[in-house]
CSV table of C-alpha atoms in Angstrom, one decimal:
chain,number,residue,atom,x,y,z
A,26,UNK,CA,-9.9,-13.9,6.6
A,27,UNK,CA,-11.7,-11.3,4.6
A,28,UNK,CA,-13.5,-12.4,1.4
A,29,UNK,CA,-14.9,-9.5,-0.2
A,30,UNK,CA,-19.0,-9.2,0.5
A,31,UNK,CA,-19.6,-7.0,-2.7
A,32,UNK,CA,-17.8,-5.7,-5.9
A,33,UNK,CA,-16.8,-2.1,-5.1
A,34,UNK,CA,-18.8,0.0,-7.3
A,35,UNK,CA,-21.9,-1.7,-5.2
A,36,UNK,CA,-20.6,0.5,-2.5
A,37,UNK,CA,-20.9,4.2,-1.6
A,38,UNK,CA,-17.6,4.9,-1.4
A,39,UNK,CA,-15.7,7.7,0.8
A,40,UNK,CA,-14.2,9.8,-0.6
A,41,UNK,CA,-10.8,10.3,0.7
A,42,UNK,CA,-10.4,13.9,1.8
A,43,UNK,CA,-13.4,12.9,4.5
A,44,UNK,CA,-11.9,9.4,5.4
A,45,UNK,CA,-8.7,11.8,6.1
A,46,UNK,CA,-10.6,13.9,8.1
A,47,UNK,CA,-11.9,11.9,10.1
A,48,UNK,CA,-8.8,9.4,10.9
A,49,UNK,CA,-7.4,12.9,12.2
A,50,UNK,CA,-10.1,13.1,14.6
A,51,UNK,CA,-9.3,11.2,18.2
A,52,UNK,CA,-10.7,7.6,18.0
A,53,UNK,CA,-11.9,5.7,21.0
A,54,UNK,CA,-10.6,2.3,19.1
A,55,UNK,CA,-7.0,3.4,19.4
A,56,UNK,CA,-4.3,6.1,19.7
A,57,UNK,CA,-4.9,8.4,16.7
A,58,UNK,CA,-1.5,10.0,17.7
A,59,UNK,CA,0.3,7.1,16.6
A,60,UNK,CA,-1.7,5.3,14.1
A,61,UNK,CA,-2.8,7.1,10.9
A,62,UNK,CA,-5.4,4.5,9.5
A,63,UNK,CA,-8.0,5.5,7.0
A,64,UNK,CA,-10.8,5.1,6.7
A,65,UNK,CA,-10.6,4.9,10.3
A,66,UNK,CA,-13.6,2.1,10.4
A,67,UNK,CA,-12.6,-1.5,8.9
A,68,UNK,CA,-14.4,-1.8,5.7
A,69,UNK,CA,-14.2,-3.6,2.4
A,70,UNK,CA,-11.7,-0.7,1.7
A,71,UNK,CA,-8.2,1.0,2.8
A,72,UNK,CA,-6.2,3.3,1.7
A,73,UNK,CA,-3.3,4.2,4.7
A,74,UNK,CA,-2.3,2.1,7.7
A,75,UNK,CA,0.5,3.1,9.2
A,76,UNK,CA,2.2,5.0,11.8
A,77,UNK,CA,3.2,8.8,12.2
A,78,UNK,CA,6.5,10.4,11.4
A,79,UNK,CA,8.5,12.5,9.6
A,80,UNK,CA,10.2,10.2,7.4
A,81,UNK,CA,8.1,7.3,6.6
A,82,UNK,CA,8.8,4.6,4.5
A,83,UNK,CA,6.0,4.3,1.9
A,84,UNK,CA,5.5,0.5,1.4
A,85,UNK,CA,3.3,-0.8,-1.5
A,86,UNK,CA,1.5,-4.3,-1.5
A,87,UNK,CA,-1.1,-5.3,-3.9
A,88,UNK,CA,-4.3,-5.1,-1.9
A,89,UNK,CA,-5.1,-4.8,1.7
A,90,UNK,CA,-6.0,-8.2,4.4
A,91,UNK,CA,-7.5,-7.6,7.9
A,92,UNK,CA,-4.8,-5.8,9.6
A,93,UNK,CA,-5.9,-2.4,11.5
A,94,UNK,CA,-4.4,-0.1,14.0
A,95,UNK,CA,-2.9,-2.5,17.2
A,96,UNK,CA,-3.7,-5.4,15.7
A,97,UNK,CA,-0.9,-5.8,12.6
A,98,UNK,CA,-0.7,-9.0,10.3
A,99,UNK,CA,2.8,-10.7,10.3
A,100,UNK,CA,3.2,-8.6,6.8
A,101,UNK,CA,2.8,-5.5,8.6
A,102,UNK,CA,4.8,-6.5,11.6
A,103,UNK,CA,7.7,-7.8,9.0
A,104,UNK,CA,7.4,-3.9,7.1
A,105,UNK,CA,7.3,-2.3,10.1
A,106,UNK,CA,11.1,-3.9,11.6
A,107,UNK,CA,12.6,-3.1,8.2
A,108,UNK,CA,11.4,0.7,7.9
A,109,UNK,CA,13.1,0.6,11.0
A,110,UNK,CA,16.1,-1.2,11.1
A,111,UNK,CA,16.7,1.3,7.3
A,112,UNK,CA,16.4,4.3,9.5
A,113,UNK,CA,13.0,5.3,8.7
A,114,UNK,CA,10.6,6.8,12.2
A,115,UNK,CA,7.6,5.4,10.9
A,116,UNK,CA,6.0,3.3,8.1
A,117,UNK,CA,3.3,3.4,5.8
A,118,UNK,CA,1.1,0.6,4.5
A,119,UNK,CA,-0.1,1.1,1.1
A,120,UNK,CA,-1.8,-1.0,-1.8
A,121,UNK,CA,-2.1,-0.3,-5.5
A,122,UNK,CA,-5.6,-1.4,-5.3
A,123,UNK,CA,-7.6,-0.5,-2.0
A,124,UNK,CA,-10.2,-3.4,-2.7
A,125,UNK,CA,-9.5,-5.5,0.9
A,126,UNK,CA,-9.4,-9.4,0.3
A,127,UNK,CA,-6.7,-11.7,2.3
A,128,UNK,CA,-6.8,-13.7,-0.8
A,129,UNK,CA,-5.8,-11.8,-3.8
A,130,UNK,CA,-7.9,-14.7,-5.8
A,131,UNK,CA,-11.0,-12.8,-4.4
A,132,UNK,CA,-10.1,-9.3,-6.0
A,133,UNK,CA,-12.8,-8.1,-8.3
A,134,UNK,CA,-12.0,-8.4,-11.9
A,135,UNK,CA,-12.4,-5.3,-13.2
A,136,UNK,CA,-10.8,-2.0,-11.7
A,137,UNK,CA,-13.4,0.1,-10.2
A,138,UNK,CA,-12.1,3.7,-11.5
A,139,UNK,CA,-13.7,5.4,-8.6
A,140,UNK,CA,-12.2,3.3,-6.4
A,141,UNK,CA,-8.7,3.8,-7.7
A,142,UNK,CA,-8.7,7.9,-8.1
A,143,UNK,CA,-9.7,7.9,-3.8
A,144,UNK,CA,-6.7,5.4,-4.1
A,145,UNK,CA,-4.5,7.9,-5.7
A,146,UNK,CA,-5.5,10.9,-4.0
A,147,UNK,CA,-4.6,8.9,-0.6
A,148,UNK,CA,-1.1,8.2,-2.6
A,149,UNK,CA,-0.5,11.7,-3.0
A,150,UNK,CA,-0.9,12.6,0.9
A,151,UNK,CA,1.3,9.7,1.5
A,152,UNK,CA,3.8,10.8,-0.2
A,153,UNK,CA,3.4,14.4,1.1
A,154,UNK,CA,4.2,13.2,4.5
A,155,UNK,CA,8.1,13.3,3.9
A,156,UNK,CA,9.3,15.8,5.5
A,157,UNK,CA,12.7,17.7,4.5
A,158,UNK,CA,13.6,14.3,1.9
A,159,UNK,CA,12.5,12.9,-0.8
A,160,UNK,CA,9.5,10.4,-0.5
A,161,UNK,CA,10.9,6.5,-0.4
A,162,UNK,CA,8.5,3.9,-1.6
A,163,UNK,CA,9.3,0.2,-1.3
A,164,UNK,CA,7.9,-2.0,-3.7
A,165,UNK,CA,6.6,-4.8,-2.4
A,166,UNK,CA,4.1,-7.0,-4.3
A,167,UNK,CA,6.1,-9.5,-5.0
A,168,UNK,CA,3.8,-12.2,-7.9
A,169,UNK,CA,0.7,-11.0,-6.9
A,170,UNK,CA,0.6,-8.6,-9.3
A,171,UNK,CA,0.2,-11.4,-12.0
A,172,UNK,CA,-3.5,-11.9,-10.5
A,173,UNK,CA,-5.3,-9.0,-11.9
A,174,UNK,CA,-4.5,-7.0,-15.7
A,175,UNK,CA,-5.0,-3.5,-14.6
A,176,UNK,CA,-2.5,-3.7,-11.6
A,177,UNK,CA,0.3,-2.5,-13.5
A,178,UNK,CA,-2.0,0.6,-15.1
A,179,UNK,CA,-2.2,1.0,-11.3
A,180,UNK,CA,1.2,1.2,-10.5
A,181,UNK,CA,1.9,3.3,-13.8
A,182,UNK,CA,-0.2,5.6,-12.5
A,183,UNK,CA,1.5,5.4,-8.9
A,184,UNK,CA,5.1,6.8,-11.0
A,185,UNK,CA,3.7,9.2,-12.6
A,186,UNK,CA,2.4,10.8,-9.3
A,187,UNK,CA,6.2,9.6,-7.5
A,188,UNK,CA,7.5,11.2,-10.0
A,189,UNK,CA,6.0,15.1,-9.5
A,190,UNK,CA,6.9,14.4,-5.5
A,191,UNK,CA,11.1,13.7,-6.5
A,192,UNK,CA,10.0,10.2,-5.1
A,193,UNK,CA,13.0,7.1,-5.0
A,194,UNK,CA,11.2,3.7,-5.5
A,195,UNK,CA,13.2,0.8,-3.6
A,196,UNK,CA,13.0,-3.3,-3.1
A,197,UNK,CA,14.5,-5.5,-0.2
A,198,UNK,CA,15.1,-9.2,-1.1
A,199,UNK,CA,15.7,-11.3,-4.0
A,200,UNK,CA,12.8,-10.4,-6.7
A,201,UNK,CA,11.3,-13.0,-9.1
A,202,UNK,CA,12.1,-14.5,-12.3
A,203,UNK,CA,10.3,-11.7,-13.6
A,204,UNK,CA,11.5,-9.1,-12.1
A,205,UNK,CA,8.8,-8.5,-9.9
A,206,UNK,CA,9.8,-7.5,-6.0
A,207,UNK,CA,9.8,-9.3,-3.2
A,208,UNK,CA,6.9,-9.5,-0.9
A,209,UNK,CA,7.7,-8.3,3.0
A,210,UNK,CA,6.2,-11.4,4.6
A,211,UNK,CA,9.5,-14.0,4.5
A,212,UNK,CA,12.2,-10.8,4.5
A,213,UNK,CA,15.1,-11.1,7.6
A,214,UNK,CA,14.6,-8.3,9.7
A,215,UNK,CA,18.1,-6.5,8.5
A,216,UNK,CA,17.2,-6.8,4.9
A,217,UNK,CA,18.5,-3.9,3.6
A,218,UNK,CA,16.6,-1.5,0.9
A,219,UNK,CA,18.4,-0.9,-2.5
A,220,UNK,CA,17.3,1.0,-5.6
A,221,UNK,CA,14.2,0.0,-7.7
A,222,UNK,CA,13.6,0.9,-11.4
A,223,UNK,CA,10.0,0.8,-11.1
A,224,UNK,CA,9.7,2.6,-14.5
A,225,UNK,CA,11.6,-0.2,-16.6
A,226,UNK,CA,9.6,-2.8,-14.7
A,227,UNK,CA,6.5,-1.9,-15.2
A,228,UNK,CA,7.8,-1.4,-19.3
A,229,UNK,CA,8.5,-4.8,-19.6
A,230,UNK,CA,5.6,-6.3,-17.5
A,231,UNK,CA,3.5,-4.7,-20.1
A,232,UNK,CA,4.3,-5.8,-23.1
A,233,UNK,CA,4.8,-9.6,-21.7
């Protein structure tokens, strides 16, 4: 379990561009060749986790647990066989908020804007990772985007920066009464990836 020690903007946050930097470097903690994890220390924080490729598939959660490099939750193990078994070499774990907290009930109230431009500056190398396609991102919240107001400011933001990039947004599953998509954890293996408007989505959720 993590339960966050501190709101965010008690923190001195790094920026992203360094975290980057350094997750590039070797790591004695694991194989920096495979895993691209920053920041590359666990922290109350995380922007990437994921593995390295040419054609990852870009999945989005709410907010980060415990899971690290060689040690994946059963979320992460669950994203990682469907990025394959859709024909993607590689995966990447993000969150619309980067605040880590395996209960979502512990997420701080109000969005720290600091925290969330690092956040979207890590989207934007995420995206830039595709190589020769156009980015796929699999939304993948699922409810838990009910739990805090400004997640879907967060996500707005997220299209807008899909958007410059030519990005397709996806969901695997059955999604909510309300639209909202379904969450990796209880997803067969074989579930199959099928167009997302994210844009309408995020309309309606909104102005309900």
């Amino acid at each position: 379990m993590h339960i966050p020690s501190c709101t965010t903007d008690s923190l001195e946050l790094v920026n992203f561009d360094s975290a980057l930097e350094a997750a590039n470097r070797p790591n004695p903690d694991y194989d920096a060749a495979k895993w691209l994890y920053v920041p590359n220390v666990y922290s109350e924080y995380r922007f990437i986790l994921g593995t390295r490729g040419v054609n990852p598939l870009i999945c989005v959660g709410i907010n980060p647990s415990t899971a690290a490099p060689d040690n994946l939750d059963n979320t992460l193990k669950s994203v990682d066989r469907i990025a394959n078994h859709n024909g993607f070499d590689s995966f990447i774990m993000f969150n619309v908020y980067a605040q880590r907290a395996t209960n979502p009930d512990d997420m701080e109230h109000t969005c720290n804007q600091a925290l969330h431009e690092e956040n979207m500056k890590a989207f934007r190398y995420a995206l830039s990772l595709s190589r020769g396609q156009a980015p796929a991102i699999w939304a993948a919240w699922g409810t838990i985007i009910e739990k805090r107001s400004y997640l879907p400011a967060c996500v707005r933001d997220m299209i807008d920066i899909g958007n410059s990039f030519g990005a397709g947004w996806y969901s695997a599953g059955k999604k909510s009464k309300k639209g909202h998509p379904h969450h990796p954890l209880y997803l067969r293996k074989d579930s199959l990836l099928e167009p997302f408007d994210v844009d309408g989505y995020v309309s309606e959720i909104l102005t309900t």
